[in-house]
Short mmCIF file of C-alpha atoms and ligand atoms in Angstrom, two decimals:
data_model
loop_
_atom_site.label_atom_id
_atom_site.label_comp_id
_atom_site.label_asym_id
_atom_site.label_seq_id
_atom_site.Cartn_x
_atom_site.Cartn_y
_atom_site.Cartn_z
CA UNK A 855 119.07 126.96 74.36
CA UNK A 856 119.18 122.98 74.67
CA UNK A 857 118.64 122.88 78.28
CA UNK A 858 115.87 125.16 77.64
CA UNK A 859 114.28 122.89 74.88
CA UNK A 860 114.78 120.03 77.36
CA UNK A 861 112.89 121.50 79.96
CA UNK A 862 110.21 122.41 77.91
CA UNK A 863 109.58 119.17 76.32
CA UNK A 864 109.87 117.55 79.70
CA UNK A 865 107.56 120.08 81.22
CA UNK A 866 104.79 119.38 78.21
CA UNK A 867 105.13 115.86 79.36
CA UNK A 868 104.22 116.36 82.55
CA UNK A 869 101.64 118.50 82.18
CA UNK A 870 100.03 115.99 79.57
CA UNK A 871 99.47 113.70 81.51
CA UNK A 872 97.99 115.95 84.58
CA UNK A 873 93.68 116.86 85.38
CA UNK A 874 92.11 118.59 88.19
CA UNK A 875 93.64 115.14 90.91
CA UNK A 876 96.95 115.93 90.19
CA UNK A 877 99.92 115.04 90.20
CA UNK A 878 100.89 117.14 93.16
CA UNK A 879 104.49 116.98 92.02
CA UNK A 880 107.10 114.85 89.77
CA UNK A 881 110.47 114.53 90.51
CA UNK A 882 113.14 113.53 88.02
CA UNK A 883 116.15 112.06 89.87
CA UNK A 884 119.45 111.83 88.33
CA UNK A 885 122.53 111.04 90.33
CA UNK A 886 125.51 110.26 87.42
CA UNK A 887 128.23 109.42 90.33
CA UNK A 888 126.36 106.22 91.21
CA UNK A 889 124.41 105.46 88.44
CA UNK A 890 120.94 106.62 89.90
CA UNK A 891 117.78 107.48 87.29
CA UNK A 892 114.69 107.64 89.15
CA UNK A 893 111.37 109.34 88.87
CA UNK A 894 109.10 109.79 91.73
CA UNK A 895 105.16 110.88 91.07
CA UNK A 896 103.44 112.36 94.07
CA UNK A 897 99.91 112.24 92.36
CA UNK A 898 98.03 113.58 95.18
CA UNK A 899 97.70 113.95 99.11
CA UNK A 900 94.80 115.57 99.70
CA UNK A 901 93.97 112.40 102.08
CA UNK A 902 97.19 112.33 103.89
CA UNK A 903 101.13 111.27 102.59
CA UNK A 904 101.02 109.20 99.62
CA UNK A 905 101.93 105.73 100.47
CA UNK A 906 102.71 103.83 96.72
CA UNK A 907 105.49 101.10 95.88
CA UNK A 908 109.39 101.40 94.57
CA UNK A 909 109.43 99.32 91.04
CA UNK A 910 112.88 98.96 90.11
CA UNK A 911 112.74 98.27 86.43
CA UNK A 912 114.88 98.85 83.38
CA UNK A 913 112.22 100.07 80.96
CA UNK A 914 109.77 102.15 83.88
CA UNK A 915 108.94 105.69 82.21
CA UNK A 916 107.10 108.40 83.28
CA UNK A 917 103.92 107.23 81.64
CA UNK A 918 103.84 104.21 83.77
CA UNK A 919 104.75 105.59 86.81
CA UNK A 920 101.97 108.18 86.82
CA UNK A 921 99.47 105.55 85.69
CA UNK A 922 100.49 103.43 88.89
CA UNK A 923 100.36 106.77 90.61
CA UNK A 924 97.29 107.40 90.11
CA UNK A 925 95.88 103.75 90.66
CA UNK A 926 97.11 104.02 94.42
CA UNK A 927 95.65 107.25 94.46
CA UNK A 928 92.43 105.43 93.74
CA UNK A 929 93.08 102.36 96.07
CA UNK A 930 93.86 104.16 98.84
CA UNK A 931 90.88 106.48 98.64
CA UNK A 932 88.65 103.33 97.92
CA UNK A 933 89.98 101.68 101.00
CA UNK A 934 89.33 105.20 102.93
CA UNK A 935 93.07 105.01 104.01
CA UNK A 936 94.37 108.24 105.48
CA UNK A 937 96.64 108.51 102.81
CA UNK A 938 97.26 109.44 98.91
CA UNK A 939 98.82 108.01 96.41
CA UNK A 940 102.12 108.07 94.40
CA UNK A 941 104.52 105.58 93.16
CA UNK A 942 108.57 105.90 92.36
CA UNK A 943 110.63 104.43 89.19
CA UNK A 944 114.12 103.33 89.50
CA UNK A 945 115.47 102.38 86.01
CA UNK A 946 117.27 99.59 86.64
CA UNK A 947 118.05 96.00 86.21
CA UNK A 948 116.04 94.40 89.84
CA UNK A 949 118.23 91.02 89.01
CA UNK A 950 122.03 92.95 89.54
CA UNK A 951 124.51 92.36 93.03
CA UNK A 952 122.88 92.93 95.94
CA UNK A 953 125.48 95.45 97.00
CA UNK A 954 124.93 97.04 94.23
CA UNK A 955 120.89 96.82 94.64
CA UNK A 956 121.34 98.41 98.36
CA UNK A 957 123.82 101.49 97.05
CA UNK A 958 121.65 102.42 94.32
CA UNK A 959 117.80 101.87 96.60
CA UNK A 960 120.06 103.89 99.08
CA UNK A 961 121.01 106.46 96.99
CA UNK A 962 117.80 106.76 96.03
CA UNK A 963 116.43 106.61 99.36
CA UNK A 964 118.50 109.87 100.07
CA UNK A 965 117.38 111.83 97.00
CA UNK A 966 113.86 111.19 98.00
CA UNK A 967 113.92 111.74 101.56
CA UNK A 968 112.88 115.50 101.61
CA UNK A 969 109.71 114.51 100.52
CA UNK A 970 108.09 114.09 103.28
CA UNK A 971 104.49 113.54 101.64
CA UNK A 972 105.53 110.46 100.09
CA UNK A 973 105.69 106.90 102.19
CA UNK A 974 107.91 104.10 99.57
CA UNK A 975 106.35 100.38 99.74
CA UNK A 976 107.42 97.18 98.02
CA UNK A 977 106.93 97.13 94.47
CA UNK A 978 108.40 94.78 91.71
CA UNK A 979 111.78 94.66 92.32
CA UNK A 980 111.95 95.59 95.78
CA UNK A 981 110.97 94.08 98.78
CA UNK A 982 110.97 94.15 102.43
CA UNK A 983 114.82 94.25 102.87
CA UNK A 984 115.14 97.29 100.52
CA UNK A 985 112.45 98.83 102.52
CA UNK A 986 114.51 98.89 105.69
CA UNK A 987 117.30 100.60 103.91
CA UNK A 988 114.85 103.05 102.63
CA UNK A 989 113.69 103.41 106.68
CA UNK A 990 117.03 103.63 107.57
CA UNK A 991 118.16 106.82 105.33
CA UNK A 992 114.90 108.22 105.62
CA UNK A 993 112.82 107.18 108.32
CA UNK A 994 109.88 106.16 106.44
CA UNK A 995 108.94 103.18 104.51
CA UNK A 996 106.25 100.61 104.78
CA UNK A 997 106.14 96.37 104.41
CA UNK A 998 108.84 96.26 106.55
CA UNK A 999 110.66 93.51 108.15
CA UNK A 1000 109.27 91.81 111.05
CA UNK A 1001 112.68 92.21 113.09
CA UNK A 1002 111.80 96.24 112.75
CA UNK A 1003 108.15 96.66 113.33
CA UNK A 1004 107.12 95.52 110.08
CA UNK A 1005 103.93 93.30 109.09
CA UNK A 1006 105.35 90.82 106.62
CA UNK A 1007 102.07 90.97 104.04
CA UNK A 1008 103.36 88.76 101.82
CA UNK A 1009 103.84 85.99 104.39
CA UNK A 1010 100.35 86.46 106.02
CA UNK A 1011 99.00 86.75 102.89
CA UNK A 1012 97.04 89.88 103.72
CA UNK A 1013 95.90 90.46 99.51
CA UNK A 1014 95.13 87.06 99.50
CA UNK A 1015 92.47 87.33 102.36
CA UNK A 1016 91.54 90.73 101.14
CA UNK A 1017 90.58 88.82 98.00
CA UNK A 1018 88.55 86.57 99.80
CA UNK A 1019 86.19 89.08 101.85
CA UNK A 1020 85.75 90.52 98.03
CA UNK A 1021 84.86 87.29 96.93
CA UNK A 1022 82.03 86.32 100.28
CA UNK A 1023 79.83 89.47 99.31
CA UNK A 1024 80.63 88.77 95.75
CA UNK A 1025 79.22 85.60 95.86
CA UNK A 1026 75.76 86.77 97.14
CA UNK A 1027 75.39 89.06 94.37
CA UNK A 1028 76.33 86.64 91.92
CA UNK A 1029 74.08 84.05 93.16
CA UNK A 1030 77.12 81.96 94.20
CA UNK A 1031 77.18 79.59 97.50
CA UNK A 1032 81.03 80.13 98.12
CA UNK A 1033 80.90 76.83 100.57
CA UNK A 1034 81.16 74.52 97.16
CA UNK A 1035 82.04 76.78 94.29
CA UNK A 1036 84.76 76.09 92.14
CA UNK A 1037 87.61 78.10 92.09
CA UNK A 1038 90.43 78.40 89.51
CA UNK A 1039 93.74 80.77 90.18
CA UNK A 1040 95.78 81.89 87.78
CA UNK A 1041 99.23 82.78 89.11
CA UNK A 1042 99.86 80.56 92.38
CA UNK A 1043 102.48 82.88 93.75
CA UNK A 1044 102.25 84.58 97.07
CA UNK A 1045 98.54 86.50 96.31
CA UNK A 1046 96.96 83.42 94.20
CA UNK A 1047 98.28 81.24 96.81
CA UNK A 1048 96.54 82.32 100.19
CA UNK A 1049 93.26 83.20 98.21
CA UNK A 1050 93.25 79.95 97.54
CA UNK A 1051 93.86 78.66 101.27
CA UNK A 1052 91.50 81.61 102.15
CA UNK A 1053 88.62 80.40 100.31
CA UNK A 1054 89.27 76.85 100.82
CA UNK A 1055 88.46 77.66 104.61
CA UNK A 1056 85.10 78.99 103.38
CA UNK A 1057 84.46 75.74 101.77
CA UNK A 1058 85.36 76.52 98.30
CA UNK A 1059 87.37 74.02 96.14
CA UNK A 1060 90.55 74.83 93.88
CA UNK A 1061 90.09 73.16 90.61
CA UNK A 1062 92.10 75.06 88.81
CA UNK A 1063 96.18 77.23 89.28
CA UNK A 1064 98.88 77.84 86.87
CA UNK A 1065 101.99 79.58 87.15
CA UNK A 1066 104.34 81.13 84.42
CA UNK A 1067 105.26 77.33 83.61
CA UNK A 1068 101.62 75.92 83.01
CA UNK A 1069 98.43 74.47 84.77
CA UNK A 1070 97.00 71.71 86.67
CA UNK A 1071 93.49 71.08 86.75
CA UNK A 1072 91.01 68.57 88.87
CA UNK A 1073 86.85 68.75 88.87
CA UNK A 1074 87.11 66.71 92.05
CA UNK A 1075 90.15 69.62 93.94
CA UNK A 1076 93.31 70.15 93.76
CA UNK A 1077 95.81 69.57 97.28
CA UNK A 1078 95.84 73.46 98.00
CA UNK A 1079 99.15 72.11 100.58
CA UNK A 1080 100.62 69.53 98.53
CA UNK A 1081 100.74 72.41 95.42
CA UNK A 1082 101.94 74.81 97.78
CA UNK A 1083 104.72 72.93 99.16
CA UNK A 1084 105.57 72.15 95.38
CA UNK A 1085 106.07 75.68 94.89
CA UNK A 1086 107.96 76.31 98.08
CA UNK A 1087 110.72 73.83 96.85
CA UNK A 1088 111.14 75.92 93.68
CA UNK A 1089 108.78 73.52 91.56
CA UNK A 1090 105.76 74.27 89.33
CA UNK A 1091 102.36 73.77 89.72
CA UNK A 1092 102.61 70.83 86.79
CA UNK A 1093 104.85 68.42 89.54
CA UNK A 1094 101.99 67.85 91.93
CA UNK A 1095 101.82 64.47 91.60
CA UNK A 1096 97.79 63.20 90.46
CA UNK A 1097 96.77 66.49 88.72
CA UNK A 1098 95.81 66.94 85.22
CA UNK A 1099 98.29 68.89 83.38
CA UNK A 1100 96.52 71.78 80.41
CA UNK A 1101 97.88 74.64 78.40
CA UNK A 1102 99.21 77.78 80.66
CA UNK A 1103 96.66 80.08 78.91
CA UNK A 1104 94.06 77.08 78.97
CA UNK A 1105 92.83 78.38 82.66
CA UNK A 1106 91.16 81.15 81.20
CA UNK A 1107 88.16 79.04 79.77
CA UNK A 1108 88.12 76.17 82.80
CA UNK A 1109 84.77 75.50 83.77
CA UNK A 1110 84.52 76.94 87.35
CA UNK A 1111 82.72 79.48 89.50
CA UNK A 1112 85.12 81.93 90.56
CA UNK A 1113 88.37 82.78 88.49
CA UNK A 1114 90.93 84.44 90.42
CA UNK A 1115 93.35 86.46 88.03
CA UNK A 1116 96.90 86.67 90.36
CA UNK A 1117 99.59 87.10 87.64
CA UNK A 1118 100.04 89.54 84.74
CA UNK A 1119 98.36 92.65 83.58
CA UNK A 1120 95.89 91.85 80.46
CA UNK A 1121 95.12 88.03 80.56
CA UNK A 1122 91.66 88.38 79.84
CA UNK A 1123 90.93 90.53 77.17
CA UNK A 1124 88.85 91.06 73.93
CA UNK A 1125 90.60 87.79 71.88
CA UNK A 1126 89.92 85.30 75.05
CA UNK A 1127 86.93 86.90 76.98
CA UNK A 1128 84.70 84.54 75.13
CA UNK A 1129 85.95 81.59 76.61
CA UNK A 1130 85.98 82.37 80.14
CA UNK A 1131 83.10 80.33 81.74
CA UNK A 1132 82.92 81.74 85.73
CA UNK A 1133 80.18 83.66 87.04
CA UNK A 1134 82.26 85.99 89.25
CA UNK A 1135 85.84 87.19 88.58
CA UNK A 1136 87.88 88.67 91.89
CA UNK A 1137 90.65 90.83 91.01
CA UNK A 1138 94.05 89.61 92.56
CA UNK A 1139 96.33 91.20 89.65
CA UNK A 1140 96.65 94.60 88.66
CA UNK A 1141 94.28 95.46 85.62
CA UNK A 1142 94.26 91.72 85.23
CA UNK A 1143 91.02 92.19 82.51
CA UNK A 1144 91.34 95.07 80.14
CA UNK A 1145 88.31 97.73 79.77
CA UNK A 1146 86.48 95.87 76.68
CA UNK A 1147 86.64 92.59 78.20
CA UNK A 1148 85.06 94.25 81.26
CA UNK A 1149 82.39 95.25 79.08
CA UNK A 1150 81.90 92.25 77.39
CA UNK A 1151 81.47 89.83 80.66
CA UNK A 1152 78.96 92.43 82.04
CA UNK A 1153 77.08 92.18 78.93
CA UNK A 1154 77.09 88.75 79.71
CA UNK A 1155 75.77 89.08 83.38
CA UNK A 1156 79.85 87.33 84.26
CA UNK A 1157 79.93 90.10 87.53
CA UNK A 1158 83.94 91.00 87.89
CA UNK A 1159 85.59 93.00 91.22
CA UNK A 1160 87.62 95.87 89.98
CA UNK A 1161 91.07 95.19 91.23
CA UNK A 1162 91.86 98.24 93.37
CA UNK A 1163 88.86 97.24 95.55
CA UNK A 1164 89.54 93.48 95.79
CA UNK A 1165 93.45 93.36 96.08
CA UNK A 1166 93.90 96.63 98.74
CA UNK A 1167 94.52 93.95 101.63
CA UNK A 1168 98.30 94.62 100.67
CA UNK A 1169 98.06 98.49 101.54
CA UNK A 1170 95.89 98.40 104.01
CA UNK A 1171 98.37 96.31 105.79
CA UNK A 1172 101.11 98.64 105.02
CA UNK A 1173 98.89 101.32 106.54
CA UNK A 1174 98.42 99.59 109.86
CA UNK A 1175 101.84 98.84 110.12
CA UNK A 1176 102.32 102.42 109.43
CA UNK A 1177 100.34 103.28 111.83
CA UNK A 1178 101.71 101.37 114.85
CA UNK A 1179 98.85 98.51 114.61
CA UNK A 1180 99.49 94.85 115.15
CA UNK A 1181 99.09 92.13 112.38
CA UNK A 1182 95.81 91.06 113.95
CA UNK A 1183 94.24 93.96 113.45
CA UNK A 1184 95.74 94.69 110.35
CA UNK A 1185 93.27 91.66 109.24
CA UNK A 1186 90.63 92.71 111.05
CA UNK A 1187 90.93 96.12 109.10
CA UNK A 1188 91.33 93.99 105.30
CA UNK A 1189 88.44 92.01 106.11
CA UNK A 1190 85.87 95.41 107.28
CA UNK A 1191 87.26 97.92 104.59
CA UNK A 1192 87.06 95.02 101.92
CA UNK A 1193 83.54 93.81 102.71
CA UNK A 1194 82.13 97.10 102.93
CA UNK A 1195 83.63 98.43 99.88
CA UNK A 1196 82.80 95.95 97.42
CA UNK A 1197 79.06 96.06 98.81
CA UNK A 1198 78.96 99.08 98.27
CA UNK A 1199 80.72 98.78 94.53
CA UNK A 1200 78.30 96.58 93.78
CA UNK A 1201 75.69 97.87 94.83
CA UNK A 1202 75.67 101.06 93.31
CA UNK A 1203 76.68 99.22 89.73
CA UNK A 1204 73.71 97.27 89.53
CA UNK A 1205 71.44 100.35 90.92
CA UNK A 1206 72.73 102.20 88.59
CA UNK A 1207 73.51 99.55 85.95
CA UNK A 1208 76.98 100.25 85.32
CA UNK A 1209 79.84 97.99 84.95
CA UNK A 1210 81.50 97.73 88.84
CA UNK A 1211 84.71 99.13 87.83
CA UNK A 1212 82.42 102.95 86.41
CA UNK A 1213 80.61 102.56 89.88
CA UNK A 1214 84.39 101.79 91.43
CA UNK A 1215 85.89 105.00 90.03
CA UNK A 1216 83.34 107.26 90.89
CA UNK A 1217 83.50 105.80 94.61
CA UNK A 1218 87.12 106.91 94.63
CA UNK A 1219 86.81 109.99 92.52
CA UNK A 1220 84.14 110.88 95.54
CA UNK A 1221 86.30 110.88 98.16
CA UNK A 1222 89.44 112.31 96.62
CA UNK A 1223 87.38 115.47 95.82
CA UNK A 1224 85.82 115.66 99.56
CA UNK A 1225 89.31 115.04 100.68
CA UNK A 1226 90.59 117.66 98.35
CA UNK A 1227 87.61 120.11 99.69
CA UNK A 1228 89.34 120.01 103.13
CA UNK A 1229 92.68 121.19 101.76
CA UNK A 1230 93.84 124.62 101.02
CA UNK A 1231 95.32 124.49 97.27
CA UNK A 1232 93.06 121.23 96.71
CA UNK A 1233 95.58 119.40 96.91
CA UNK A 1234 98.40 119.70 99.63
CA UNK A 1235 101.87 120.06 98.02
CA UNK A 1236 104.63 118.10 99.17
CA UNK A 1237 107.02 119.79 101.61
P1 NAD B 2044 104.28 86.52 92.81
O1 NAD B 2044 105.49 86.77 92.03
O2 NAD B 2044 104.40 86.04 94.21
O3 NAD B 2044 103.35 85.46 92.05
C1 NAD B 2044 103.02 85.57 90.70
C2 NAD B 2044 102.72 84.19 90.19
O4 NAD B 2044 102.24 84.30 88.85
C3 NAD B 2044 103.94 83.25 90.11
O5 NAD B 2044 103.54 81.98 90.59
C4 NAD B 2044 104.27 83.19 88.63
O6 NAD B 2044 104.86 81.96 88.25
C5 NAD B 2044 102.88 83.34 88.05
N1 NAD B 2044 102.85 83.77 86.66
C6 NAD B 2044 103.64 84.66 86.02
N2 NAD B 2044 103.27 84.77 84.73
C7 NAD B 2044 102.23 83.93 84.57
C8 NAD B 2044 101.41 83.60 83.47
N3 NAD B 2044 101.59 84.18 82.29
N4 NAD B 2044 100.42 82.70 83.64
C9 NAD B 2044 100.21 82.13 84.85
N5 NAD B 2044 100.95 82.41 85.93
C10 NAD B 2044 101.95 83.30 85.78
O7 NAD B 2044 103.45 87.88 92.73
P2 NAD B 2044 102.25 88.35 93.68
O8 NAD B 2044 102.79 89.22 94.76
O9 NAD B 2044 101.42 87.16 94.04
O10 NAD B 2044 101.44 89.32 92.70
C11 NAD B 2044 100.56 88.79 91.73
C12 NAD B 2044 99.76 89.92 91.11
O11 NAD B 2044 99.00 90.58 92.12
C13 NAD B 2044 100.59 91.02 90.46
O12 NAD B 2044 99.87 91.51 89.35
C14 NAD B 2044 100.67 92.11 91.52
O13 NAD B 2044 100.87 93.39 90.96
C15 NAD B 2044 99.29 91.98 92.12
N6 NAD B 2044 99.20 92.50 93.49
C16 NAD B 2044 99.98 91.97 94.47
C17 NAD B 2044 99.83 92.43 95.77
C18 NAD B 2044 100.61 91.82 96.91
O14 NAD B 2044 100.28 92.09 98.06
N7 NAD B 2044 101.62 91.01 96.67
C19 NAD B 2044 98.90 93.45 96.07
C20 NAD B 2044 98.12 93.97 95.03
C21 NAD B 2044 98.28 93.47 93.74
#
C-alpha cells in the first residue's frame, strides 16, 4: 500500500508537469550502495538524441530539471541542431573529493547508459573531466577534453562569440553602430569574458564588468586583457589597477549601449528594470531577465535577445564535436546558426509586434512539431 501511494504521487508529478512536447521519459535513479540520487528528463527527441548538461547540485528537483529540459529542448530546436533536449540531476554536493566526484558521476554514468537517446554535457558542477568518465562508461558525452576529441568551449569561448553574432544583427535593429557602442558585462567569467574580447574586435568598448565580488566601471574603456589576466590569477574585477570601483548590483543602471547579462538567473527584473539604461540587451545567462521585465523594456522600445537564441554557441559546439567536426568549423557553425536565427527572431517580433522572446518560442515550438510530424509516436521514445 505505501509503495503504491509512492508511485502514485510520483507519477501525478510527472505527469503535471507534461503537454503535447513531452517529456519522452523521466528516470528516477537511486543507487543506496554508493550514495547515488539522480533524475534524468528526456523531454523530447523528435529531432534526434537529446543532448542537455549533468548539474550536480544538492537541492536539483524534478521541477528544475524538467524546466532545464525543456529549455534545451527549445535551444536546440532554435539552433536547428539534429538533436532534442533533456537534462540530468545529481543531488549532490559539486564541492566534495574528487574521488568521490568521479565514483558517484561514474555510477551515474552506468545507470544512465541504456539510454541511448540521451547525450550528457557539462552543466554546473561538472565539467569536461567528468565528461570523459561519462564517455568512458558509456560511450557518449559531449564538451570533452581536447586530449580525446573534445572541443574545449569554454576555452575558445564559443558562447561568448555566439553572443557576439547575436549582438552584430542586433545592433542594426536597434539602431546601434557596434564599432563604438558601449558595452557593460555583468559576470566576467568564462561567457562574459570572450563576449567582451569578441566585441571589442568589432570595435565596441567595455565600460562596464562585475563579478560576484563587485564592479569596475570607465566611460573612456576598460583593459579587456589587463581585467582578464586579473581574473586568471584568482583576483576580482575591483583589482585592475585605474578603474572606478561601484556597487555589484550598480551595473544594472550604467549608462551604456549594450548590457551583456553573463551571471545569475533573474538580475533584471520588475524592482530594477527601471534603471537599466541600454538600448539592446544580449542574453549570455540563462533567463538572465524575468518575463515582466521583458515586457517592460519592450514597452520601452529597450530590444532584448532571448537567451536560448543568443547563448547556443555552447551547444552548437558540443554538437560539432559530436559530430566529428573540427573547432574551426564549430565557429563557423555559431557564427551562421546565430546570425540567422536572431534575424529571423527579430524579425518576426517586430512584424508581428511581439516581444522577441513570444516570436522566439514560437520559432522553436515550429520546428519541434515538424520534427515531431516526421516521427511515429510524435515523439521517439528512448530505447
Ligand atoms: P562562470 O562561472 O565562468 O562565470 C560566471 C561569472 O559571474 C563569474 O565571474 C562570477 O564571479 C560572476 N558572478 C556570479 N554571481 C554574480 C553576481 N551576482 N553579479 C555579478 N557577477 C556574478 O560561468 P559561465 O560559464 O560564464 O556562465 C555564465 C552564465 O551563462 C550562466 O548563467 C550559465 O548558465 C550561462 N551559460 C553558459 C554557457 C557556457 O558555454 N559556459 C552557455 C550557455 C549559458
Amino acid at each position: 500500500m505505501m509503495s503504491d501511494q509512492r508511485e502514485s504521487t510520483m507519477t501525478d508529478t510527472v505527469f503535471d508537469l507534461a503537454d503535447d512536447l513531452g517529456p519522452a521519459a523521466v528516470i528516477h535513479i537511486h543507487r543506496p550502495a554508493v550514495g547515488l540520487q539522480a533524475i534524468l528528463v528526456v523531454d523530447n527527441v523528435a529531432a534526434g538524441p537529446a543532448i542537455g548538461g549533468v548539474r550536480m547540485a544538492p537541492d536539483a528537483s524534478l521541477g528544475e530539471c524538467f524546466r532545464l529540459a525543456r529549455a534545451m529542448t527549445f535551444k536546440n530546436a532554435a539552433a536547428g541542431l539534429p538533436h532534442g533536449g533533456g537534462k540530468s540531476v545529481i543531488i549532490a554536493d559539486p564541492g566534495m573529493q574528487p574521488a568521490r566526484k568521479q565514483q558517484l558521476v561514474r555510477a551515474f554514468a552506468c545507470a544512465i547508459s541504456p539510454i541511448a537517446d540521451y547525450i550528457p554535457g557539462p552543466d554546473m558542477g561538472t565539467d569536461e573531466t567528468a565528461m570523459a568518465w561519462i564517455r568512458d562508461e558509456t560511450g557518449r558525452a559531449v564538451g570533452l577534453p581536447r586530449e580525446i576529441g573534445g572541443i574545449p568551449l569554454d576555452e575558445i569561448g564559443a558562447t561568448g562569440r555566439g553572443l557576439t553574432a547575436a549582438a552584430e544583427v542586433a545592433c542594426r535593429h536597434a539602431g546601434i553602430d557596434l564599432a563604438g557602442a558601449r558595452v557593460a558585462v555583468q559576470g566576467f567569467g568564462s561567457v562574459g569574458r570572450h563576449a567582451a574580447r569578441f566585441l571589442a574586435k568589432r570595435g565596441a568598448v567595455l565600460v562596464a564588468a562585475s563579478d560576484s565580488k563587485g564592479a569596475v566601471i570607465d566611460p573612456d574603456g576598460l583593459d579587456i586583457d589587463a581585467l582578464a589576466a586579473v581574473k586568471a590569477r584568482g583576483g576580482k574585477v575591483t583589482d585592475l589597477a585605474g578603474a572606478r570601483a561601484i556597487d555589484r548590483d550598480a551595473i544594472v543602471g550604467v549608462d551604456c549601449d549594450i548590457w551583456i547579462p553573463a551571471a545569475r538567473p533573474d538580475v533584471i527584473r520588475a524592482d530594477n528594470v527601471d534603471t537599466v539604461r541600454a538600448k539592446l540587451i544580449v542574453q549570455g545567462a540563462n533567463i538572465g531577465v524575468t518575463a515582466d521585465a521583458e515586457r517592460t523594456l519592450h514597452e520601452r522600445g529597450v530590444l532584448c535577445v532571448p537567451d536560448f537564441i543568443a547563448n547556443a554557441g555552447g551547444v552548437i559546439c558540443a554538437s560539432v564535436e559530436y559530430h566529428g567536426g573540427s573547432e574551426p568549423q564549430a565557429l563557423a557553425v555559431i557564427d551562421e546558426k546565430i546570425r540567422a536565427n536572431t534575424e529571423e527572431v527579430l524579425e518576426r517580433a517586430r512584424d508581428d509586434g511581439i516581444v522577441p522572446r513570444e516570436a522566439a518560442e514560437a520559432m522553436a515550438q515550429e520546428r519541434v512539431r515538424r520534427a515531431m510530424a516526421l516521427t511515429r509516436f510524435g515523439t521517439k521514445l528512448p530505447s
